[in-house]
Amino acid sequence: AAMAAAVGAFSLREVLGAFRACVSERREVLMGPYLSGWRELIRFLHSLGTIFSFITKDAVAKVQIMEGYSRGEQQERYSSLQSMVEYELANGLVDVQKRGGHPESGCRTILRLHRALRWLQLFLEGLRTAGEDARTATICTDSYNASLAAYHPWVVRKAATVAFCTLPSRNAFLEVM
């Protein structure tokens, strides 16, 4: 119950609705609903506690970068993933080969959000399908290893694995959802 209170109005239904609304009839990924889905997921991340604040802060920062682009001078260029990629590539705003002068390009930012989204997807699916006695730390670690771990240095991977050991039980998560 304490965990549910910490989350506030987190709704898995709203997350799913927002991400489903991302894809337009023209098969474009719309930025508005994508960011709405992330804002709702951030509520969930807050429920994981202070040990996960580094992940939550990173997600918040990336969503804010994308919201800035979506409201900025070139907002029409950032209405969909496709228009953003086209615009940034055409204008040399993305460092494709290596990290360079555009560390906060929309393309790099969305890539990182999407990697984190994959981890959350695997984690939530693992919680849903796991048995009663499954350890949340194991589910989270397996999800992390299958998604984000490849992009993090050793020290971050070790810190994450230790942090996962502090997660509440599977039933505590299911209560929230």
CSV table of N, CA and C in Angstrom, one decimal:
chain,number,residue,atom,x,y,z
A,1,ALA,N,0.8,-1.2,0.0
A,1,ALA,CA,0.0,0.0,0.0
A,1,ALA,C,0.9,1.3,0.0
A,2,ALA,N,2.0,1.2,0.7
A,2,ALA,CA,2.9,2.4,0.8
A,2,ALA,C,3.4,2.7,-0.6
A,3,MET,N,3.7,1.6,-1.3
A,3,MET,CA,4.3,1.8,-2.7
A,3,MET,C,3.2,2.4,-3.6
A,4,ALA,N,2.0,2.0,-3.5
A,4,ALA,CA,0.9,2.5,-4.3
A,4,ALA,C,0.8,4.0,-4.1
A,5,ALA,N,0.9,4.4,-2.8
A,5,ALA,CA,0.8,5.8,-2.5
A,5,ALA,C,1.9,6.7,-3.1
A,6,ALA,N,3.1,6.1,-3.1
A,6,ALA,CA,4.3,6.8,-3.7
A,6,ALA,C,4.1,7.0,-5.2
A,7,VAL,N,3.4,6.1,-5.8
A,7,VAL,CA,3.3,6.2,-7.3
A,7,VAL,C,2.3,7.3,-7.7
A,8,GLY,N,1.3,7.6,-6.8
A,8,GLY,CA,0.3,8.6,-7.2
A,8,GLY,C,-0.7,7.9,-8.2
A,9,ALA,N,-0.9,8.6,-9.3
A,9,ALA,CA,-1.9,8.2,-10.2
A,9,ALA,C,-1.4,7.3,-11.3
A,10,PHE,N,-0.3,6.5,-11.1
A,10,PHE,CA,0.2,5.7,-12.1
A,10,PHE,C,-0.8,4.7,-12.6
A,11,SER,N,-0.9,4.6,-13.9
A,11,SER,CA,-1.9,3.8,-14.6
A,11,SER,C,-1.3,3.0,-15.7
A,12,LEU,N,-1.2,1.7,-15.6
A,12,LEU,CA,-0.7,0.9,-16.7
A,12,LEU,C,-1.5,1.1,-18.0
A,13,ARG,N,-2.8,1.2,-17.7
A,13,ARG,CA,-3.8,1.4,-18.8
A,13,ARG,C,-3.5,2.7,-19.6
A,14,GLU,N,-3.2,3.8,-18.9
A,14,GLU,CA,-2.8,5.0,-19.6
A,14,GLU,C,-1.5,4.9,-20.3
A,15,VAL,N,-0.5,4.2,-19.8
A,15,VAL,CA,0.7,3.9,-20.5
A,15,VAL,C,0.4,3.2,-21.8
A,16,LEU,N,-0.3,2.1,-21.7
A,16,LEU,CA,-0.6,1.3,-22.9
A,16,LEU,C,-1.4,2.2,-23.9
A,17,GLY,N,-2.4,3.0,-23.5
A,17,GLY,CA,-3.2,3.8,-24.3
A,17,GLY,C,-2.3,4.8,-25.1
A,18,ALA,N,-1.4,5.4,-24.3
A,18,ALA,CA,-0.5,6.5,-24.9
A,18,ALA,C,0.4,5.8,-26.0
A,19,PHE,N,1.0,4.7,-25.7
A,19,PHE,CA,1.9,4.1,-26.6
A,19,PHE,C,1.2,3.5,-27.8
A,20,ARG,N,-0.1,3.0,-27.6
A,20,ARG,CA,-0.9,2.6,-28.8
A,20,ARG,C,-1.2,3.7,-29.7
A,21,ALA,N,-1.5,4.9,-29.1
A,21,ALA,CA,-1.8,6.1,-29.8
A,21,ALA,C,-0.6,6.7,-30.6
A,22,CYS,N,0.6,6.2,-30.3
A,22,CYS,CA,1.8,6.7,-31.0
A,22,CYS,C,1.8,6.5,-32.5
A,23,VAL,N,1.2,5.4,-32.9
A,23,VAL,CA,1.3,5.1,-34.4
A,23,VAL,C,0.1,5.6,-35.1
A,24,SER,N,0.4,6.5,-36.1
A,24,SER,CA,-0.7,7.2,-36.8
A,24,SER,C,-1.2,6.2,-37.9
A,25,GLU,N,-2.2,6.7,-38.6
A,25,GLU,CA,-2.8,5.9,-39.7
A,25,GLU,C,-1.7,5.8,-40.8
A,26,ARG,N,-0.8,6.8,-40.9
A,26,ARG,CA,0.2,6.7,-41.9
A,26,ARG,C,1.5,5.9,-41.4
A,27,ARG,N,1.3,5.2,-40.3
A,27,ARG,CA,2.4,4.4,-39.7
A,27,ARG,C,3.5,5.2,-39.2
A,28,GLU,N,3.3,6.5,-38.8
A,28,GLU,CA,4.3,7.3,-38.2
A,28,GLU,C,4.2,7.2,-36.7
A,29,VAL,N,5.3,7.4,-36.0
A,29,VAL,CA,5.4,7.3,-34.6
A,29,VAL,C,5.2,8.8,-34.1
A,30,LEU,N,4.1,9.1,-33.5
A,30,LEU,CA,3.8,10.5,-33.1
A,30,LEU,C,4.5,10.8,-31.8
A,31,MET,N,5.2,11.9,-31.8
A,31,MET,CA,6.0,12.3,-30.6
A,31,MET,C,5.1,12.6,-29.3
A,32,GLY,N,4.0,13.3,-29.5
A,32,GLY,CA,3.1,13.7,-28.4
A,32,GLY,C,2.7,12.5,-27.5
A,33,PRO,N,2.1,11.5,-28.1
A,33,PRO,CA,1.7,10.3,-27.4
A,33,PRO,C,2.8,9.5,-26.8
A,34,TYR,N,4.0,9.5,-27.5
A,34,TYR,CA,5.2,8.8,-27.1
A,34,TYR,C,5.6,9.4,-25.8
A,35,LEU,N,5.7,10.7,-25.8
A,35,LEU,CA,6.2,11.4,-24.5
A,35,LEU,C,5.1,11.3,-23.4
A,36,SER,N,3.9,11.3,-23.7
A,36,SER,CA,2.8,11.1,-22.7
A,36,SER,C,3.0,9.7,-22.1
A,37,GLY,N,3.3,8.7,-22.9
A,37,GLY,CA,3.5,7.4,-22.3
A,37,GLY,C,4.7,7.4,-21.4
A,38,TRP,N,5.8,8.1,-21.8
A,38,TRP,CA,7.0,8.2,-20.9
A,38,TRP,C,6.7,8.9,-19.6
A,39,ARG,N,5.9,10.0,-19.7
A,39,ARG,CA,5.6,10.7,-18.5
A,39,ARG,C,4.9,9.8,-17.5
A,40,GLU,N,4.0,9.0,-18.0
A,40,GLU,CA,3.3,8.0,-17.1
A,40,GLU,C,4.3,7.0,-16.6
A,41,LEU,N,5.2,6.5,-17.4
A,41,LEU,CA,6.2,5.5,-17.0
A,41,LEU,C,7.1,6.1,-15.9
A,42,ILE,N,7.3,7.4,-16.0
A,42,ILE,CA,8.2,8.1,-15.0
A,42,ILE,C,7.5,8.0,-13.6
A,43,ARG,N,6.2,8.1,-13.6
A,43,ARG,CA,5.5,7.9,-12.3
A,43,ARG,C,5.8,6.5,-11.7
A,44,PHE,N,5.8,5.5,-12.6
A,44,PHE,CA,6.1,4.1,-12.2
A,44,PHE,C,7.6,4.1,-11.7
A,45,LEU,N,8.5,4.7,-12.4
A,45,LEU,CA,9.9,4.7,-12.0
A,45,LEU,C,10.1,5.3,-10.6
A,46,HIS,N,9.3,6.4,-10.3
A,46,HIS,CA,9.4,7.0,-9.0
A,46,HIS,C,9.0,6.0,-7.9
A,47,SER,N,8.1,5.0,-8.2
A,47,SER,CA,7.7,4.1,-7.2
A,47,SER,C,8.8,3.1,-6.9
A,48,LEU,N,9.9,3.0,-7.7
A,48,LEU,CA,11.0,2.1,-7.4
A,48,LEU,C,11.9,2.5,-6.3
A,49,GLY,N,11.7,3.8,-5.9
A,49,GLY,CA,12.4,4.3,-4.8
A,49,GLY,C,13.7,5.1,-5.1
A,50,THR,N,14.4,5.6,-4.1
A,50,THR,CA,15.5,6.4,-4.3
A,50,THR,C,16.7,5.7,-5.0
A,51,ILE,N,16.8,4.4,-4.8
A,51,ILE,CA,17.9,3.6,-5.4
A,51,ILE,C,17.8,3.7,-6.9
A,52,PHE,N,16.6,4.0,-7.4
A,52,PHE,CA,16.5,4.1,-8.9
A,52,PHE,C,16.4,5.5,-9.4
A,53,SER,N,16.7,6.5,-8.5
A,53,SER,CA,16.5,7.9,-8.8
A,53,SER,C,17.4,8.3,-10.0
A,54,PHE,N,18.6,7.6,-10.2
A,54,PHE,CA,19.5,7.9,-11.3
A,54,PHE,C,18.8,7.6,-12.6
A,55,ILE,N,18.0,6.5,-12.7
A,55,ILE,CA,17.3,6.1,-13.9
A,55,ILE,C,16.1,7.1,-14.1
A,56,THR,N,15.4,7.4,-13.0
A,56,THR,CA,14.3,8.3,-13.1
A,56,THR,C,14.7,9.7,-13.6
A,57,LYS,N,15.8,10.2,-13.0
A,57,LYS,CA,16.3,11.5,-13.4
A,57,LYS,C,16.7,11.6,-14.9
A,58,ASP,N,17.3,10.5,-15.3
A,58,ASP,CA,17.8,10.4,-16.7
A,58,ASP,C,16.6,10.4,-17.7
A,59,ALA,N,15.6,9.6,-17.3
A,59,ALA,CA,14.4,9.6,-18.1
A,59,ALA,C,13.7,10.9,-18.2
A,60,VAL,N,13.6,11.6,-17.0
A,60,VAL,CA,12.9,12.9,-16.9
A,60,VAL,C,13.7,13.9,-17.8
A,61,ALA,N,15.0,13.9,-17.7
A,61,ALA,CA,15.9,14.8,-18.5
A,61,ALA,C,15.7,14.6,-20.0
A,62,LYS,N,15.6,13.3,-20.4
A,62,LYS,CA,15.4,13.0,-21.8
A,62,LYS,C,14.0,13.4,-22.3
A,63,VAL,N,13.0,13.2,-21.5
A,63,VAL,CA,11.7,13.6,-21.9
A,63,VAL,C,11.6,15.1,-22.0
A,64,GLN,N,12.3,15.8,-21.1
A,64,GLN,CA,12.3,17.3,-21.2
A,64,GLN,C,13.0,17.8,-22.4
A,65,ILE,N,14.1,17.1,-22.8
A,65,ILE,CA,14.8,17.5,-24.0
A,65,ILE,C,13.8,17.4,-25.2
A,66,MET,N,13.1,16.3,-25.3
A,66,MET,CA,12.2,16.0,-26.4
A,66,MET,C,11.0,17.0,-26.4
A,67,GLU,N,10.5,17.3,-25.2
A,67,GLU,CA,9.4,18.3,-25.0
A,67,GLU,C,9.9,19.6,-25.5
A,68,GLY,N,11.1,20.0,-25.2
A,68,GLY,CA,11.7,21.2,-25.7
A,68,GLY,C,11.7,21.3,-27.2
A,69,TYR,N,12.1,20.3,-27.8
A,69,TYR,CA,12.1,20.2,-29.3
A,69,TYR,C,10.6,20.3,-29.8
A,70,SER,N,9.7,19.6,-29.2
A,70,SER,CA,8.3,19.5,-29.6
A,70,SER,C,7.6,20.9,-29.5
A,71,ARG,N,8.1,21.7,-28.6
A,71,ARG,CA,7.5,23.1,-28.4
A,71,ARG,C,8.4,24.2,-29.0
A,72,GLY,N,9.6,23.8,-29.6
A,72,GLY,CA,10.5,24.8,-30.0
A,72,GLY,C,10.2,25.4,-31.4
A,73,GLU,N,11.2,26.1,-31.9
A,73,GLU,CA,11.1,26.8,-33.2
A,73,GLU,C,10.8,25.8,-34.3
A,74,GLN,N,11.3,24.6,-34.2
A,74,GLN,CA,11.2,23.6,-35.3
A,74,GLN,C,10.1,22.6,-34.9
A,75,GLN,N,9.1,23.0,-34.1
A,75,GLN,CA,8.2,22.0,-33.5
A,75,GLN,C,7.6,21.1,-34.6
A,76,GLU,N,7.3,21.6,-35.8
A,76,GLU,CA,6.6,20.8,-36.8
A,76,GLU,C,7.6,19.6,-37.2
A,77,ARG,N,8.9,19.9,-37.1
A,77,ARG,CA,9.9,18.8,-37.5
A,77,ARG,C,9.9,17.7,-36.5
A,78,TYR,N,9.4,18.0,-35.3
A,78,TYR,CA,9.4,17.0,-34.2
A,78,TYR,C,8.1,16.5,-33.8
A,79,SER,N,7.1,16.5,-34.8
A,79,SER,CA,5.8,16.0,-34.5
A,79,SER,C,5.8,14.5,-34.6
A,80,SER,N,6.7,13.9,-35.4
A,80,SER,CA,6.8,12.4,-35.4
A,80,SER,C,8.3,12.0,-35.4
A,81,LEU,N,8.5,10.8,-35.1
A,81,LEU,CA,9.8,10.2,-35.2
A,81,LEU,C,10.4,10.3,-36.6
A,82,GLN,N,9.6,10.0,-37.6
A,82,GLN,CA,10.1,10.1,-38.9
A,82,GLN,C,10.5,11.5,-39.4
A,83,SER,N,9.7,12.5,-39.1
A,83,SER,CA,10.0,13.9,-39.4
A,83,SER,C,11.2,14.4,-38.7
A,84,MET,N,11.4,14.0,-37.4
A,84,MET,CA,12.6,14.3,-36.7
A,84,MET,C,13.8,13.8,-37.3
A,85,VAL,N,13.8,12.5,-37.6
A,85,VAL,CA,15.0,11.8,-38.1
A,85,VAL,C,15.4,12.5,-39.5
A,86,GLU,N,14.4,12.7,-40.3
A,86,GLU,CA,14.6,13.3,-41.6
A,86,GLU,C,15.2,14.7,-41.4
A,87,TYR,N,14.7,15.5,-40.6
A,87,TYR,CA,15.1,16.9,-40.3
A,87,TYR,C,16.6,16.9,-39.7
A,88,GLU,N,16.8,16.1,-38.7
A,88,GLU,CA,18.1,16.1,-38.1
A,88,GLU,C,19.2,15.6,-39.0
A,89,LEU,N,18.9,14.5,-39.7
A,89,LEU,CA,19.9,14.0,-40.7
A,89,LEU,C,20.2,15.0,-41.8
A,90,ALA,N,19.2,15.6,-42.3
A,90,ALA,CA,19.3,16.5,-43.4
A,90,ALA,C,20.1,17.8,-43.0
A,91,ASN,N,20.1,18.1,-41.7
A,91,ASN,CA,20.7,19.3,-41.2
A,91,ASN,C,22.0,19.0,-40.4
A,92,GLY,N,22.5,17.8,-40.5
A,92,GLY,CA,23.7,17.5,-39.8
A,92,GLY,C,23.7,17.6,-38.3
A,93,LEU,N,22.5,17.3,-37.7
A,93,LEU,CA,22.4,17.5,-36.3
A,93,LEU,C,22.6,16.2,-35.5
A,94,VAL,N,23.0,15.1,-36.2
A,94,VAL,CA,23.2,13.8,-35.6
A,94,VAL,C,24.6,13.3,-35.8
A,95,ASP,N,25.3,12.9,-34.8
A,95,ASP,CA,26.6,12.3,-35.0
A,95,ASP,C,26.3,10.8,-35.1
A,96,VAL,N,26.3,10.2,-36.3
A,96,VAL,CA,26.0,8.9,-36.6
A,96,VAL,C,27.1,7.9,-36.1
A,97,GLN,N,28.3,8.2,-36.5
A,97,GLN,CA,29.4,7.3,-36.2
A,97,GLN,C,30.0,7.4,-34.8
A,98,LYS,N,30.0,8.6,-34.2
A,98,LYS,CA,30.6,8.7,-32.9
A,98,LYS,C,29.9,9.8,-32.1
A,99,ARG,N,30.1,9.8,-30.8
A,99,ARG,CA,29.6,11.0,-30.0
A,99,ARG,C,30.4,12.2,-30.4
A,100,GLY,N,29.7,13.3,-30.7
A,100,GLY,CA,30.4,14.5,-31.1
A,100,GLY,C,29.7,15.7,-30.6
A,101,GLY,N,29.5,16.6,-31.5
A,101,GLY,CA,28.9,17.9,-31.1
A,101,GLY,C,27.4,18.0,-30.9
A,102,HIS,N,26.8,16.9,-31.0
A,102,HIS,CA,25.3,16.9,-30.9
A,102,HIS,C,24.8,15.8,-29.9
A,103,PRO,N,25.3,15.9,-28.7
A,103,PRO,CA,24.9,14.8,-27.7
A,103,PRO,C,23.4,14.8,-27.3
A,104,GLU,N,22.8,15.9,-27.5
A,104,GLU,CA,21.3,16.0,-27.2
A,104,GLU,C,20.4,16.1,-28.4
A,105,SER,N,20.9,15.5,-29.5
A,105,SER,CA,20.0,15.5,-30.7
A,105,SER,C,18.8,14.6,-30.4
A,106,GLY,N,17.7,14.9,-31.0
A,106,GLY,CA,16.5,14.2,-30.8
A,106,GLY,C,16.7,12.7,-31.1
A,107,CYS,N,17.5,12.4,-32.1
A,107,CYS,CA,17.7,11.0,-32.5
A,107,CYS,C,18.4,10.2,-31.4
A,108,ARG,N,19.5,10.8,-30.8
A,108,ARG,CA,20.2,10.2,-29.8
A,108,ARG,C,19.3,10.0,-28.5
A,109,THR,N,18.6,11.1,-28.2
A,109,THR,CA,17.7,11.1,-27.0
A,109,THR,C,16.7,10.0,-27.1
A,110,ILE,N,16.0,10.0,-28.3
A,110,ILE,CA,14.9,8.9,-28.4
A,110,ILE,C,15.5,7.5,-28.4
A,111,LEU,N,16.7,7.4,-29.0
A,111,LEU,CA,17.4,6.1,-28.9
A,111,LEU,C,17.5,5.6,-27.5
A,112,ARG,N,18.0,6.5,-26.7
A,112,ARG,CA,18.2,6.2,-25.2
A,112,ARG,C,16.9,5.9,-24.5
A,113,LEU,N,15.9,6.7,-24.8
A,113,LEU,CA,14.6,6.5,-24.2
A,113,LEU,C,14.0,5.1,-24.7
A,114,HIS,N,14.2,4.8,-25.9
A,114,HIS,CA,13.7,3.5,-26.4
A,114,HIS,C,14.4,2.3,-25.8
A,115,ARG,N,15.7,2.5,-25.6
A,115,ARG,CA,16.5,1.4,-24.9
A,115,ARG,C,15.9,1.2,-23.5
A,116,ALA,N,15.6,2.3,-22.8
A,116,ALA,CA,15.1,2.2,-21.4
A,116,ALA,C,13.7,1.6,-21.5
A,117,LEU,N,12.9,2.0,-22.5
A,117,LEU,CA,11.6,1.5,-22.7
A,117,LEU,C,11.6,-0.1,-22.9
A,118,ARG,N,12.6,-0.5,-23.6
A,118,ARG,CA,12.7,-2.0,-23.9
A,118,ARG,C,13.0,-2.7,-22.5
A,119,TRP,N,13.8,-2.1,-21.7
A,119,TRP,CA,14.1,-2.7,-20.4
A,119,TRP,C,12.8,-2.8,-19.5
A,120,LEU,N,12.0,-1.6,-19.5
A,120,LEU,CA,10.8,-1.6,-18.7
A,120,LEU,C,9.8,-2.6,-19.3
A,121,GLN,N,9.7,-2.7,-20.6
A,121,GLN,CA,8.8,-3.7,-21.2
A,121,GLN,C,9.1,-5.1,-20.8
A,122,LEU,N,10.4,-5.4,-20.9
A,122,LEU,CA,10.8,-6.8,-20.5
A,122,LEU,C,10.6,-7.0,-19.0
A,123,PHE,N,10.8,-6.0,-18.2
A,123,PHE,CA,10.6,-6.1,-16.7
A,123,PHE,C,9.1,-6.3,-16.4
A,124,LEU,N,8.3,-5.5,-16.9
A,124,LEU,CA,6.9,-5.6,-16.7
A,124,LEU,C,6.3,-6.9,-17.2
A,125,GLU,N,6.7,-7.3,-18.3
A,125,GLU,CA,6.3,-8.6,-18.9
A,125,GLU,C,6.7,-9.7,-18.0
A,126,GLY,N,8.0,-9.6,-17.5
A,126,GLY,CA,8.5,-10.6,-16.6
A,126,GLY,C,7.7,-10.7,-15.3
A,127,LEU,N,7.3,-9.5,-14.8
A,127,LEU,CA,6.5,-9.5,-13.6
A,127,LEU,C,5.1,-10.2,-13.8
A,128,ARG,N,4.6,-9.9,-15.0
A,128,ARG,CA,3.3,-10.4,-15.3
A,128,ARG,C,3.3,-11.9,-15.5
A,129,THR,N,4.3,-12.5,-16.1
A,129,THR,CA,4.3,-13.9,-16.4
A,129,THR,C,5.0,-14.8,-15.4
A,130,ALA,N,5.7,-14.2,-14.4
A,130,ALA,CA,6.5,-15.0,-13.5
A,130,ALA,C,5.6,-15.7,-12.5
A,131,GLY,N,6.1,-16.7,-11.9
A,131,GLY,CA,5.4,-17.5,-10.9
A,131,GLY,C,5.3,-16.7,-9.6
A,132,GLU,N,4.5,-17.1,-8.7
A,132,GLU,CA,4.3,-16.5,-7.4
A,132,GLU,C,5.6,-16.3,-6.6
A,133,ASP,N,6.5,-17.3,-6.7
A,133,ASP,CA,7.7,-17.2,-5.9
A,133,ASP,C,8.9,-16.6,-6.6
A,134,ALA,N,8.6,-16.0,-7.8
A,134,ALA,CA,9.7,-15.4,-8.5
A,134,ALA,C,10.3,-14.2,-7.8
A,135,ARG,N,11.6,-14.0,-7.9
A,135,ARG,CA,12.3,-12.9,-7.2
A,135,ARG,C,12.3,-11.7,-8.2
A,136,THR,N,11.8,-10.5,-7.7
A,136,THR,CA,11.7,-9.3,-8.5
A,136,THR,C,13.1,-8.9,-9.0
A,137,ALA,N,14.1,-9.1,-8.1
A,137,ALA,CA,15.5,-8.7,-8.5
A,137,ALA,C,16.0,-9.5,-9.7
A,138,THR,N,15.6,-10.8,-9.7
A,138,THR,CA,16.0,-11.7,-10.8
A,138,THR,C,15.4,-11.3,-12.1
A,139,ILE,N,14.1,-11.0,-12.0
A,139,ILE,CA,13.3,-10.5,-13.2
A,139,ILE,C,13.9,-9.3,-13.7
A,140,CYS,N,14.2,-8.3,-12.8
A,140,CYS,CA,14.7,-7.0,-13.2
A,140,CYS,C,16.2,-7.2,-13.8
A,141,THR,N,17.0,-8.0,-13.2
A,141,THR,CA,18.3,-8.2,-13.7
A,141,THR,C,18.3,-8.9,-15.1
A,142,ASP,N,17.5,-9.9,-15.2
A,142,ASP,CA,17.4,-10.5,-16.5
A,142,ASP,C,16.9,-9.6,-17.6
A,143,SER,N,16.0,-8.7,-17.3
A,143,SER,CA,15.5,-7.7,-18.2
A,143,SER,C,16.6,-6.7,-18.6
A,144,TYR,N,17.3,-6.3,-17.6
A,144,TYR,CA,18.4,-5.3,-17.8
A,144,TYR,C,19.5,-5.9,-18.7
A,145,ASN,N,19.9,-7.2,-18.3
A,145,ASN,CA,20.9,-7.8,-19.1
A,145,ASN,C,20.5,-8.0,-20.6
A,146,ALA,N,19.2,-8.2,-20.8
A,146,ALA,CA,18.7,-8.4,-22.2
A,146,ALA,C,18.5,-7.1,-22.9
A,147,SER,N,18.7,-6.0,-22.3
A,147,SER,CA,18.4,-4.7,-22.9
A,147,SER,C,19.5,-3.7,-22.7
A,148,LEU,N,19.5,-3.0,-21.6
A,148,LEU,CA,20.4,-1.9,-21.3
A,148,LEU,C,21.8,-2.2,-21.0
A,149,ALA,N,22.1,-3.3,-20.4
A,149,ALA,CA,23.4,-3.7,-19.9
A,149,ALA,C,24.5,-3.5,-21.0
A,150,ALA,N,24.2,-3.8,-22.2
A,150,ALA,CA,25.2,-3.8,-23.3
A,150,ALA,C,25.7,-2.3,-23.5
A,151,TYR,N,24.9,-1.3,-23.1
A,151,TYR,CA,25.2,0.1,-23.3
A,151,TYR,C,25.9,0.8,-22.1
A,152,HIS,N,26.1,0.0,-21.1
A,152,HIS,CA,26.6,0.6,-19.8
A,152,HIS,C,28.0,0.0,-19.5
A,153,PRO,N,28.8,0.9,-18.9
A,153,PRO,CA,30.2,0.3,-18.5
A,153,PRO,C,30.0,-0.6,-17.3
A,154,TRP,N,31.0,-1.4,-17.0
A,154,TRP,CA,31.0,-2.4,-16.0
A,154,TRP,C,30.5,-1.8,-14.6
A,155,VAL,N,31.0,-0.7,-14.2
A,155,VAL,CA,30.7,-0.2,-12.9
A,155,VAL,C,29.2,0.2,-12.8
A,156,VAL,N,28.6,0.7,-13.9
A,156,VAL,CA,27.1,0.9,-13.9
A,156,VAL,C,26.3,-0.4,-13.8
A,157,ARG,N,26.8,-1.4,-14.6
A,157,ARG,CA,26.1,-2.7,-14.6
A,157,ARG,C,26.1,-3.3,-13.2
A,158,LYS,N,27.2,-3.2,-12.5
A,158,LYS,CA,27.3,-3.7,-11.1
A,158,LYS,C,26.4,-3.0,-10.2
A,159,ALA,N,26.4,-1.6,-10.3
A,159,ALA,CA,25.6,-0.8,-9.4
A,159,ALA,C,24.1,-1.1,-9.6
A,160,ALA,N,23.7,-1.3,-10.9
A,160,ALA,CA,22.4,-1.6,-11.2
A,160,ALA,C,21.9,-2.9,-10.6
A,161,THR,N,22.8,-3.9,-10.7
A,161,THR,CA,22.5,-5.2,-10.2
A,161,THR,C,22.3,-5.2,-8.7
A,162,VAL,N,23.1,-4.4,-8.0
A,162,VAL,CA,23.0,-4.3,-6.6
A,162,VAL,C,21.7,-3.5,-6.2
A,163,ALA,N,21.4,-2.5,-7.0
A,163,ALA,CA,20.1,-1.8,-6.8
A,163,ALA,C,18.9,-2.6,-7.0
A,164,PHE,N,18.9,-3.5,-7.9
A,164,PHE,CA,17.8,-4.4,-8.2
A,164,PHE,C,17.5,-5.3,-7.0
A,165,CYS,N,18.5,-5.6,-6.2
A,165,CYS,CA,18.3,-6.4,-5.0
A,165,CYS,C,17.4,-5.8,-4.0
A,166,THR,N,17.2,-4.5,-4.0
A,166,THR,CA,16.4,-3.7,-3.1
A,166,THR,C,14.9,-3.6,-3.5
A,167,LEU,N,14.6,-4.1,-4.7
A,167,LEU,CA,13.2,-4.0,-5.2
A,167,LEU,C,12.2,-4.8,-4.3
A,168,PRO,N,11.0,-4.2,-4.1
A,168,PRO,CA,10.0,-4.9,-3.4
A,168,PRO,C,9.5,-6.2,-4.1
A,169,SER,N,8.7,-6.9,-3.4
A,169,SER,CA,8.2,-8.2,-4.0
A,169,SER,C,7.4,-8.0,-5.2
A,170,ARG,N,7.2,-9.1,-6.0
A,170,ARG,CA,6.4,-9.1,-7.2
A,170,ARG,C,5.0,-8.6,-6.9
A,171,ASN,N,4.4,-9.1,-5.8
A,171,ASN,CA,3.0,-8.8,-5.4
A,171,ASN,C,2.9,-7.3,-5.1
A,172,ALA,N,3.9,-6.6,-4.6
A,172,ALA,CA,3.9,-5.2,-4.3
A,172,ALA,C,3.8,-4.4,-5.6
A,173,PHE,N,4.5,-4.9,-6.7
A,173,PHE,CA,4.4,-4.3,-8.0
A,173,PHE,C,3.0,-4.5,-8.6
A,174,LEU,N,2.5,-5.7,-8.5
A,174,LEU,CA,1.2,-6.1,-9.1
A,174,LEU,C,0.1,-5.3,-8.4
A,175,GLU,N,0.2,-4.9,-7.1
A,175,GLU,CA,-0.7,-4.1,-6.4
A,175,GLU,C,-0.9,-2.7,-7.1
A,176,VAL,N,0.3,-2.2,-7.5
A,176,VAL,CA,0.3,-0.8,-8.1
A,176,VAL,C,-0.3,-0.9,-9.5
A,177,MET,N,-0.1,-1.9,-10.2
A,177,MET,CA,-0.6,-2.0,-11.6
A,177,MET,C,-2.0,-2.5,-11.6
